[in-house]
Amino acid sequence: MALWAGRFSKEIDAGVNAFNSSIAFDARMYRHDIQGSIAHATMLGDCGIISKEDSKTIIEGLTAILADLDSGKLEFDPNAEDIHMFVEAELTKRYGDVGKRLHTSRSRNDQVALDLRLYLRDEIKEIRGLVEKLCAVLVKLAEQHTETVLPGYTHLQRAQPVTFAHHLLAYVQMLLRDLGRLDDTAKRMNECPLGSGALAGTTYHIDREETAKLLGFDAPMANSLDGVSDRDYCIELANTLSIIMMHLSRFSEEIILWCSWEFKFIELDDAFATGSSIMPQKKNPDITELIRGKTARVYGDLQTLLTMMKGLPLAYNKDMQEDKEAIFDAVDNVKLCLETFTPMLETMRVLKDNMRAAAAKGFINATDCADYLVKKGMPFRDAYKISGTLVAECISRGLTLETLPLEEYQKMTPLFTEDVYDAISLETCVRGRVSQGGPSPKAVAEQLRLVKTKLGLA
Ligand code: ARG
């Protein structure tokens, strides 16, 4: 019999029940549902809305149900409409009338809003930890490669020399901002919707401050209509997660390129790559491709949430049940990606020599060649033109700026002397980039110091 059998004269159609039910995906919030109910029952007892004795029984009953669900002794009923109804029905099954008192002055609308906040608050903490772990691995790798020169690219054309440490730390900066966004989201969503009732609060003299405090919220939400119908926090989190995925996806794209024979800057550990069913020579970077692919799916989750909310009048509407699968999918996939990506990076082999060889080709010291003349007094535009002409000369003769004879330089301007070769050597070019935030080992050391302080690794 459905809970609302009083109003209804028929049982719900089996197909409709299955269609309507959310237990298949909201069962995962059972711990948070029970946590919320325990706080609610505590408050009801403290406020004299139910007797202290009933409050105690309900709390003991909920604690026992939690233990039975944890141990697998109690199984979810797939026919229950949702996790909230399931737990309440189980309590009533065990304790009769006492169990029936739990839902006094509460609705599933404020209950589900509460459960989802509690659940996502925990997930954010976990994701935060995974992002920090990835940062720590990148920092460690960066510390080993402050002198490892590789070409920096723009338009995927070799541009100017950087170091591998500098390149990795660019991702750490992105991830630090992601951590900030996770914190912002967690902070803003940390208000308690419980006590909003179905939409219009309640006539009981409940203590919303107490439940908010018991559940670790900063405050109760200020408006009951907003309390039951706000899903901003899901959207904000999905947005934050989409940005994390975008960062992982860009990094993945680079790993994919670096694994190719065209680059060969890194070699993935065998445990983190796959072979081909037909081509015996293959070693594929599947993990990174899958991360790139899953990024699309997390963006999709964000779109689902935004679109689901856009036409909803106040307050609760059943459309909002769709929030869970979308945000759970985003959370699950971000965690999966981070859990796989980090050890993959930790175990990959960095092929320094190939990076160095790539840096030696592609005239990435042409800017430095121009700067050499500027430092001898020539205006930059003129120096830029001379350097470009020398590059064209090298290309036509199959030379590099390092191997072009001094006479060729001097034909352009007598400002060139023997020391030009030192000025354009890759080592000088990297070491000279001392500007704050630049790739020189000195600037990178400072960046590492700041990053480590932020991450608590110092
Ligand atoms: N399963 C529902 C959800 O996920 C819980 C709230 C149901 N409230 C209601 N009035 N039907 O949104």
Short mmCIF file of C-alpha atoms and ligand atoms in Angstrom, two decimals:
data_model
loop_
_atom_site.label_atom_id
_atom_site.label_comp_id
_atom_site.label_asym_id
_atom_site.label_seq_id
_atom_site.Cartn_x
_atom_site.Cartn_y
_atom_site.Cartn_z
CA MET A 1 0.00 0.00 0.00
CA ALA A 2 1.31 3.43 -0.89
CA LEU A 3 1.75 6.02 1.84
CA TRP A 4 -1.00 8.12 0.29
CA ALA A 5 -3.58 5.32 0.18
CA GLY A 6 -6.02 7.57 2.11
CA ARG A 7 -6.41 9.96 -0.77
CA PHE A 8 -6.21 7.34 -3.50
CA SER A 9 -8.60 4.52 -4.30
CA LYS A 10 -6.23 2.49 -6.49
CA GLU A 11 -2.71 1.13 -6.30
CA ILE A 12 -0.17 2.81 -8.56
CA ASP A 13 0.35 1.22 -11.97
CA ALA A 14 3.48 -0.97 -11.86
CA GLY A 15 5.03 0.72 -14.89
CA VAL A 16 4.38 4.16 -13.44
CA ASN A 17 5.91 3.11 -10.15
CA ALA A 18 9.05 1.98 -11.92
CA PHE A 19 9.10 5.16 -13.99
CA ASN A 20 8.62 7.36 -10.94
CA SER A 21 11.03 5.58 -8.64
CA SER A 22 14.47 6.97 -7.94
CA ILE A 23 15.73 4.37 -5.47
CA ALA A 24 17.93 2.76 -8.12
CA PHE A 25 20.13 5.85 -8.06
CA ASP A 26 19.35 7.70 -4.83
CA ALA A 27 20.00 4.67 -2.60
CA ARG A 28 23.64 5.77 -2.57
CA MET A 29 22.60 8.67 -0.31
CA TYR A 30 21.33 6.34 2.44
CA ARG A 31 23.98 7.35 4.96
CA HIS A 32 23.23 11.02 4.48
CA ASP A 33 19.50 10.42 4.57
CA ILE A 34 19.85 8.69 7.93
CA GLN A 35 22.28 11.32 9.20
CA GLY A 36 19.70 14.01 8.35
CA SER A 37 16.86 12.04 9.94
CA ILE A 38 18.84 11.56 13.14
CA ALA A 39 19.42 15.32 13.39
CA HIS A 40 15.74 15.94 12.66
CA ALA A 41 14.60 13.43 15.32
CA THR A 42 17.04 14.91 17.83
CA MET A 43 15.63 18.38 17.25
CA LEU A 44 12.00 17.15 17.40
CA GLY A 45 12.78 15.63 20.81
CA ASP A 46 14.63 18.70 22.07
CA CYS A 47 11.78 20.99 21.02
CA GLY A 48 9.14 18.77 22.62
CA ILE A 49 7.43 18.12 19.28
CA ILE A 50 7.82 14.39 19.92
CA SER A 51 8.66 12.84 23.29
CA LYS A 52 12.30 12.41 24.28
CA GLU A 53 11.66 8.71 24.46
CA ASP A 54 10.33 8.48 20.93
CA SER A 55 13.24 10.59 19.72
CA LYS A 56 15.65 8.19 21.36
CA THR A 57 13.93 5.14 19.88
CA ILE A 58 13.92 6.68 16.41
CA ILE A 59 17.61 7.52 16.66
CA GLU A 60 18.48 4.01 17.83
CA GLY A 61 16.30 2.55 15.09
CA LEU A 62 17.92 4.67 12.39
CA THR A 63 21.37 3.77 13.69
CA ALA A 64 20.48 0.08 13.50
CA ILE A 65 19.10 0.46 9.97
CA LEU A 66 22.32 2.21 8.97
CA ALA A 67 24.41 -0.64 10.35
CA ASP A 68 22.23 -3.21 8.58
CA LEU A 69 22.52 -1.38 5.27
CA ASP A 70 26.28 -1.00 5.72
CA SER A 71 26.69 -4.71 6.43
CA GLY A 72 24.32 -5.78 3.66
CA LYS A 73 21.95 -7.42 6.13
CA LEU A 74 19.21 -5.12 4.91
CA GLU A 75 18.69 -4.74 1.18
CA PHE A 76 17.07 -1.87 -0.66
CA ASP A 77 13.56 -2.51 -1.89
CA PRO A 78 13.58 -1.78 -5.61
CA ASN A 79 9.85 -1.06 -5.44
CA ALA A 80 10.28 1.77 -2.95
CA GLU A 81 9.74 5.18 -4.51
CA ASP A 82 12.98 6.57 -3.18
CA ILE A 83 15.55 6.24 -0.44
CA HIS A 84 13.61 8.58 1.88
CA MET A 85 10.44 6.47 1.73
CA PHE A 86 12.45 3.28 2.04
CA VAL A 87 14.18 4.29 5.27
CA GLU A 88 10.98 5.63 6.80
CA ALA A 89 9.05 2.48 5.84
CA GLU A 90 11.76 0.28 7.33
CA LEU A 91 11.72 2.29 10.57
CA THR A 92 7.95 1.96 10.76
CA LYS A 93 8.16 -1.74 10.00
CA ARG A 94 10.50 -2.12 12.98
CA TYR A 95 8.96 0.35 15.46
CA GLY A 96 5.34 0.90 14.40
CA ASP A 97 3.81 4.18 15.56
CA VAL A 98 7.10 5.59 16.83
CA GLY A 99 8.57 5.30 13.36
CA LYS A 100 5.58 7.12 11.95
CA ARG A 101 6.46 10.19 14.02
CA LEU A 102 9.79 10.82 12.28
CA HIS A 103 8.33 12.75 9.36
CA THR A 104 6.57 15.31 11.62
CA SER A 105 7.15 18.84 10.28
CA ARG A 106 9.26 17.57 7.39
CA SER A 107 8.71 16.89 3.71
CA ARG A 108 10.68 14.83 1.24
CA ASN A 109 11.27 18.12 -0.52
CA ASP A 110 13.47 19.54 2.22
CA GLN A 111 14.74 16.04 2.99
CA VAL A 112 16.07 15.40 -0.52
CA ALA A 113 17.53 18.90 -0.72
CA LEU A 114 19.35 18.18 2.54
CA ASP A 115 20.55 14.71 1.56
CA LEU A 116 22.03 15.90 -1.70
CA ARG A 117 23.90 18.74 -0.01
CA LEU A 118 25.30 16.39 2.62
CA TYR A 119 26.26 13.83 -0.01
CA LEU A 120 27.95 16.31 -2.32
CA ARG A 121 29.75 18.00 0.56
CA ASP A 122 31.51 14.69 1.23
CA GLU A 123 32.20 14.11 -2.45
CA ILE A 124 33.76 17.55 -2.78
CA LYS A 125 36.16 16.69 0.04
CA GLU A 126 37.16 13.50 -1.75
CA ILE A 127 37.63 15.21 -5.09
CA ARG A 128 39.64 17.91 -3.36
CA GLY A 129 41.97 15.25 -1.98
CA LEU A 130 42.39 13.67 -5.42
CA VAL A 131 43.23 17.02 -7.04
CA GLU A 132 45.76 17.72 -4.28
CA LYS A 133 47.35 14.34 -4.86
CA LEU A 134 47.67 15.05 -8.57
CA CYS A 135 49.29 18.41 -7.73
CA ALA A 136 51.75 16.70 -5.39
CA VAL A 137 52.80 14.27 -8.14
CA LEU A 138 53.23 17.12 -10.61
CA VAL A 139 55.31 19.09 -8.12
CA LYS A 140 57.55 16.10 -7.52
CA LEU A 141 58.00 15.57 -11.23
CA ALA A 142 58.65 19.27 -11.77
CA GLU A 143 61.37 19.23 -9.12
CA GLN A 144 63.21 16.59 -11.14
CA HIS A 145 62.96 18.53 -14.40
CA THR A 146 63.86 22.15 -13.75
CA GLU A 147 66.72 21.81 -16.27
CA THR A 148 64.91 19.61 -18.80
CA VAL A 149 64.54 21.76 -21.91
CA LEU A 150 61.71 21.19 -24.35
CA PRO A 151 60.12 23.39 -26.96
CA GLY A 152 57.23 25.56 -25.85
CA TYR A 153 54.55 25.77 -28.53
CA THR A 154 52.04 28.23 -29.88
CA HIS A 155 49.70 27.04 -32.65
CA LEU A 156 51.41 23.69 -32.02
CA GLN A 157 54.46 25.18 -33.75
CA ARG A 158 57.75 25.20 -31.87
CA ALA A 159 57.98 28.66 -30.40
CA GLN A 160 60.43 29.30 -27.54
CA PRO A 161 62.31 27.06 -25.14
CA VAL A 162 60.80 26.19 -21.77
CA THR A 163 61.50 23.46 -19.24
CA PHE A 164 59.43 20.43 -18.47
CA ALA A 165 59.07 21.68 -14.89
CA HIS A 166 57.64 24.95 -16.15
CA HIS A 167 55.20 23.13 -18.40
CA LEU A 168 54.00 20.87 -15.57
CA LEU A 169 53.62 23.78 -13.18
CA ALA A 170 51.25 25.46 -15.63
CA TYR A 171 48.88 22.57 -14.93
CA VAL A 172 49.44 22.90 -11.20
CA GLN A 173 48.30 26.53 -11.45
CA MET A 174 45.09 25.42 -13.20
CA LEU A 175 44.50 22.76 -10.57
CA LEU A 176 45.07 25.26 -7.77
CA ARG A 177 42.28 27.38 -9.23
CA ASP A 178 40.14 24.23 -9.41
CA LEU A 179 40.74 23.70 -5.70
CA GLY A 180 39.64 27.27 -5.08
CA ARG A 181 36.48 26.69 -7.09
CA LEU A 182 35.72 23.51 -5.14
CA ASP A 183 36.15 25.45 -1.90
CA ASP A 184 33.90 28.28 -3.11
CA THR A 185 31.22 25.80 -4.11
CA ALA A 186 31.46 23.96 -0.79
CA LYS A 187 31.32 27.21 1.16
CA ARG A 188 28.31 28.64 -0.68
CA MET A 189 26.29 25.43 -0.51
CA ASN A 190 26.90 24.92 3.19
CA GLU A 191 23.47 26.14 4.32
CA CYS A 192 20.77 23.83 5.60
CA PRO A 193 17.44 23.45 3.77
CA LEU A 194 15.92 21.24 6.47
CA GLY A 195 12.87 22.91 8.02
CA SER A 196 11.73 24.37 4.71
CA GLY A 197 9.04 21.69 4.77
CA ALA A 198 7.27 21.00 1.49
CA LEU A 199 7.70 24.66 0.51
CA ALA A 200 6.11 26.82 3.17
CA GLY A 201 7.92 25.94 6.37
CA THR A 202 5.87 24.47 9.19
CA THR A 203 3.51 25.41 12.01
CA TYR A 204 5.60 23.48 14.52
CA HIS A 205 8.10 25.41 16.58
CA ILE A 206 11.11 23.67 15.16
CA ASP A 207 14.68 24.77 15.80
CA ARG A 208 16.38 25.13 12.44
CA GLU A 209 19.54 26.48 14.02
CA GLU A 210 19.92 23.25 15.94
CA THR A 211 19.61 20.94 12.93
CA ALA A 212 21.88 23.17 10.87
CA LYS A 213 24.48 23.01 13.62
CA LEU A 214 24.12 19.27 14.20
CA LEU A 215 24.73 18.67 10.50
CA GLY A 216 27.73 20.99 10.26
CA PHE A 217 26.10 23.74 8.21
CA ASP A 218 26.99 27.40 8.63
CA ALA A 219 23.31 28.42 8.89
CA PRO A 220 19.77 27.41 7.92
CA MET A 221 18.71 28.57 4.45
CA ALA A 222 16.86 31.86 4.72
CA ASN A 223 13.80 31.17 2.54
CA SER A 224 11.75 27.97 2.54
CA LEU A 225 10.71 28.24 -1.14
CA ASP A 226 14.36 28.62 -2.10
CA GLY A 227 15.34 25.92 0.39
CA VAL A 228 13.42 23.20 -1.44
CA SER A 229 13.91 24.38 -4.99
CA ASP A 230 17.51 25.56 -5.16
CA ARG A 231 19.87 23.39 -7.18
CA ASP A 232 22.46 26.10 -7.84
CA TYR A 233 24.98 24.09 -5.89
CA CYS A 234 24.63 21.12 -8.24
CA ILE A 235 25.12 23.41 -11.21
CA GLU A 236 28.07 25.17 -9.62
CA LEU A 237 29.68 21.86 -8.76
CA ALA A 238 29.05 20.48 -12.26
CA ASN A 239 30.64 23.63 -13.62
CA THR A 240 33.65 23.27 -11.35
CA LEU A 241 33.94 19.62 -12.35
CA SER A 242 33.62 20.52 -16.04
CA ILE A 243 36.55 22.90 -15.68
CA ILE A 244 38.59 20.21 -13.92
CA MET A 245 37.80 17.85 -16.78
CA MET A 246 38.71 20.51 -19.33
CA HIS A 247 42.12 20.79 -17.66
CA LEU A 248 42.60 17.03 -17.53
CA SER A 249 41.50 16.81 -21.14
CA ARG A 250 44.01 19.40 -22.34
CA PHE A 251 46.74 17.62 -20.42
CA SER A 252 45.55 14.29 -21.87
CA GLU A 253 45.74 15.70 -25.37
CA GLU A 254 49.37 16.62 -24.73
CA ILE A 255 50.15 13.18 -23.32
CA ILE A 256 48.59 11.63 -26.43
CA LEU A 257 50.79 13.79 -28.64
CA TRP A 258 53.89 13.17 -26.52
CA CYS A 259 53.36 9.39 -26.76
CA SER A 260 53.34 9.48 -30.56
CA TRP A 261 56.47 8.64 -32.54
CA GLU A 262 56.27 12.17 -33.93
CA PHE A 263 57.04 13.56 -30.44
CA LYS A 264 58.15 10.66 -28.22
CA PHE A 265 58.64 12.94 -25.24
CA ILE A 266 57.33 10.35 -22.81
CA GLU A 267 56.73 6.64 -22.52
CA LEU A 268 53.78 5.42 -20.49
CA ASP A 269 54.31 2.55 -18.10
CA ASP A 270 53.03 -0.73 -19.58
CA ALA A 271 50.51 -0.97 -16.76
CA PHE A 272 48.95 2.29 -17.91
CA ALA A 273 48.71 1.67 -21.65
CA THR A 274 46.98 -0.79 -23.94
CA GLY A 275 47.89 -2.80 -27.02
CA SER A 276 46.07 -3.52 -30.24
CA SER A 277 44.20 -6.71 -31.14
CA ILE A 278 45.77 -6.73 -34.59
CA MET A 279 48.82 -4.43 -34.70
CA PRO A 280 51.55 -6.04 -32.61
CA GLN A 281 53.66 -2.88 -32.38
CA LYS A 282 50.97 -0.69 -30.81
CA LYS A 283 51.05 0.91 -27.39
CA ASN A 284 48.04 3.15 -27.03
CA PRO A 285 47.37 5.93 -24.51
CA ASP A 286 43.76 4.80 -23.95
CA ILE A 287 43.46 6.33 -20.48
CA THR A 288 44.05 9.82 -21.74
CA GLU A 289 41.72 9.35 -24.70
CA LEU A 290 39.02 8.15 -22.34
CA ILE A 291 39.54 11.19 -20.13
CA ARG A 292 39.18 13.41 -23.19
CA GLY A 293 35.99 11.53 -24.06
CA LYS A 294 34.57 11.66 -20.54
CA THR A 295 35.05 15.41 -20.53
CA ALA A 296 32.24 15.60 -23.08
CA ARG A 297 30.03 13.59 -20.79
CA VAL A 298 30.68 15.79 -17.73
CA TYR A 299 29.91 18.89 -19.85
CA GLY A 300 26.70 17.05 -20.79
CA ASP A 301 25.84 16.64 -17.12
CA LEU A 302 26.24 20.38 -16.62
CA GLN A 303 23.95 21.05 -19.59
CA THR A 304 21.39 18.59 -18.22
CA LEU A 305 21.26 20.43 -14.91
CA LEU A 306 21.08 23.90 -16.41
CA THR A 307 18.37 22.92 -18.87
CA MET A 308 16.43 20.91 -16.30
CA MET A 309 16.16 23.98 -14.05
CA LYS A 310 15.51 26.72 -16.57
CA GLY A 311 11.72 26.50 -16.78
CA LEU A 312 10.82 25.39 -13.29
CA PRO A 313 8.33 27.51 -11.35
CA LEU A 314 8.79 27.66 -7.58
CA ALA A 315 9.01 25.51 -5.64
CA TYR A 316 9.74 21.76 -5.88
CA ASN A 317 8.93 19.98 -9.15
CA LYS A 318 9.54 16.31 -9.90
CA ASP A 319 11.80 17.31 -12.79
CA MET A 320 14.35 17.93 -10.06
CA GLN A 321 14.68 14.22 -9.39
CA GLU A 322 16.76 14.22 -12.59
CA ASP A 323 19.44 16.25 -10.81
CA LYS A 324 20.89 13.22 -9.11
CA GLU A 325 21.92 11.04 -12.02
CA ALA A 326 23.53 14.03 -13.71
CA ILE A 327 25.57 15.24 -10.74
CA PHE A 328 26.43 11.70 -9.62
CA ASP A 329 27.67 10.89 -13.10
CA ALA A 330 29.85 14.00 -13.10
CA VAL A 331 31.24 13.28 -9.62
CA ASP A 332 31.87 9.58 -10.37
CA ASN A 333 33.65 10.26 -13.62
CA VAL A 334 35.85 13.05 -12.30
CA LYS A 335 36.95 10.77 -9.48
CA LEU A 336 37.62 7.88 -11.86
CA CYS A 337 39.67 10.11 -14.12
CA LEU A 338 41.75 11.59 -11.29
CA GLU A 339 42.32 8.18 -9.73
CA THR A 340 43.72 6.85 -13.01
CA PHE A 341 45.49 9.90 -14.36
CA THR A 342 47.65 10.53 -11.28
CA PRO A 343 49.38 7.12 -11.09
CA MET A 344 49.73 7.16 -14.87
CA LEU A 345 51.77 10.38 -14.60
CA GLU A 346 53.66 9.10 -11.61
CA THR A 347 54.89 6.05 -13.52
CA MET A 348 55.57 7.48 -16.97
CA ARG A 349 59.11 7.78 -18.27
CA VAL A 350 60.27 11.23 -19.36
CA LEU A 351 62.44 11.05 -22.47
CA LYS A 352 64.56 14.14 -21.81
CA ASP A 353 66.87 13.59 -24.76
CA ASN A 354 64.00 13.59 -27.21
CA MET A 355 62.66 16.78 -25.68
CA ARG A 356 66.10 18.35 -25.98
CA ALA A 357 66.45 17.16 -29.59
CA ALA A 358 63.08 18.65 -30.50
CA ALA A 359 64.11 21.91 -28.84
CA ALA A 360 67.25 22.00 -30.99
CA LYS A 361 65.13 22.02 -34.14
CA GLY A 362 62.53 24.56 -35.14
CA PHE A 363 64.52 27.75 -34.50
CA ILE A 364 63.05 28.33 -31.07
CA ASN A 365 66.04 30.60 -30.32
CA ALA A 366 65.19 33.05 -33.11
CA THR A 367 63.69 35.53 -30.63
CA ASP A 368 66.88 35.30 -28.57
CA CYS A 369 68.93 35.96 -31.68
CA ALA A 370 66.94 39.17 -32.22
CA ASP A 371 67.25 40.06 -28.53
CA TYR A 372 71.04 39.68 -28.85
CA LEU A 373 71.08 42.55 -31.35
CA VAL A 374 68.63 44.60 -29.28
CA LYS A 375 70.99 44.31 -26.32
CA LYS A 376 73.70 45.72 -28.60
CA GLY A 377 71.53 48.73 -29.35
CA MET A 378 69.47 47.80 -32.42
CA PRO A 379 65.72 48.59 -32.39
CA PHE A 380 63.70 45.37 -31.91
CA ARG A 381 61.83 45.55 -35.23
CA ASP A 382 65.09 45.72 -37.20
CA ALA A 383 66.63 42.94 -35.16
CA TYR A 384 63.50 40.82 -35.64
CA LYS A 385 63.80 41.20 -39.41
CA ILE A 386 67.48 40.20 -39.44
CA SER A 387 66.80 37.15 -37.30
CA GLY A 388 63.97 36.11 -39.64
CA THR A 389 66.24 36.49 -42.66
CA LEU A 390 68.89 34.33 -40.98
CA VAL A 391 66.26 31.65 -40.25
CA ALA A 392 65.23 31.64 -43.91
CA GLU A 393 68.91 31.31 -44.86
CA CYS A 394 69.33 28.37 -42.48
CA ILE A 395 66.23 26.64 -43.85
CA SER A 396 67.46 26.97 -47.44
CA ARG A 397 70.89 25.56 -46.48
CA GLY A 398 69.71 22.88 -44.09
CA LEU A 399 71.43 24.56 -41.12
CA THR A 400 70.41 25.76 -37.68
CA LEU A 401 71.20 29.11 -36.08
CA GLU A 402 73.80 27.26 -34.01
CA THR A 403 75.57 25.89 -37.11
CA LEU A 404 75.31 28.94 -39.38
CA PRO A 405 78.83 30.36 -39.89
CA LEU A 406 79.68 33.68 -38.26
CA GLU A 407 80.35 35.33 -41.69
CA GLU A 408 76.69 34.85 -42.55
CA TYR A 409 75.71 36.63 -39.36
CA GLN A 410 78.18 39.40 -40.00
CA LYS A 411 76.89 39.92 -43.53
CA MET A 412 73.68 41.14 -41.89
CA THR A 413 75.33 43.39 -39.30
CA PRO A 414 78.78 43.74 -37.74
CA LEU A 415 77.07 43.79 -34.34
CA PHE A 416 77.27 40.00 -34.48
CA THR A 417 80.42 38.58 -32.89
CA GLU A 418 81.55 35.14 -31.75
CA ASP A 419 79.51 35.43 -28.52
CA VAL A 420 76.27 35.10 -30.52
CA TYR A 421 76.59 31.31 -30.30
CA ASP A 422 76.53 31.43 -26.55
CA ALA A 423 73.62 33.87 -26.58
CA ILE A 424 71.48 31.55 -28.70
CA SER A 425 72.38 28.27 -27.05
CA LEU A 426 69.28 26.60 -25.61
CA GLU A 427 70.75 26.61 -22.13
CA THR A 428 71.34 30.37 -22.26
CA CYS A 429 67.90 30.93 -23.75
CA VAL A 430 66.20 29.08 -20.90
CA ARG A 431 68.44 30.36 -18.12
CA GLY A 432 67.97 33.92 -19.38
CA ARG A 433 64.18 33.83 -19.10
CA VAL A 434 64.31 35.10 -15.54
CA SER A 435 61.15 37.19 -15.61
CA GLN A 436 58.74 36.34 -12.83
CA GLY A 437 56.67 33.29 -13.81
CA GLY A 438 59.12 32.43 -16.58
CA PRO A 439 60.86 29.12 -17.35
CA SER A 440 64.39 29.82 -16.05
CA PRO A 441 65.38 27.39 -13.29
CA LYS A 442 65.58 30.37 -10.94
CA ALA A 443 62.05 31.60 -11.70
CA VAL A 444 60.73 28.05 -11.58
CA ALA A 445 62.34 27.49 -8.18
CA GLU A 446 60.39 30.48 -6.89
CA GLN A 447 57.19 29.19 -8.51
CA LEU A 448 57.76 25.80 -6.92
CA ARG A 449 58.23 27.43 -3.55
CA LEU A 450 54.92 29.32 -3.81
CA VAL A 451 53.03 26.31 -5.11
CA LYS A 452 54.35 24.07 -2.35
CA THR A 453 53.32 26.58 0.29
CA LYS A 454 49.81 26.75 -1.18
CA LEU A 455 49.55 22.98 -1.21
CA GLY A 456 51.02 22.58 2.27
CA LEU A 457 53.94 20.60 0.83
CA ALA A 458 56.69 22.94 1.95
N1 ARG B 1 12.84 11.29 -5.13
C1 ARG B 1 12.50 12.67 -5.06
C2 ARG B 1 13.61 13.50 -5.71
O1 ARG B 1 14.63 12.95 -5.97
C3 ARG B 1 12.36 13.09 -3.63
C4 ARG B 1 11.43 14.24 -3.41
C5 ARG B 1 10.05 13.88 -3.80
N2 ARG B 1 9.10 14.86 -3.44
C6 ARG B 1 7.88 14.82 -3.93
N3 ARG B 1 7.09 15.74 -3.52
N4 ARG B 1 7.51 13.96 -4.82
O2 ARG B 1 13.47 14.66 -5.99
#
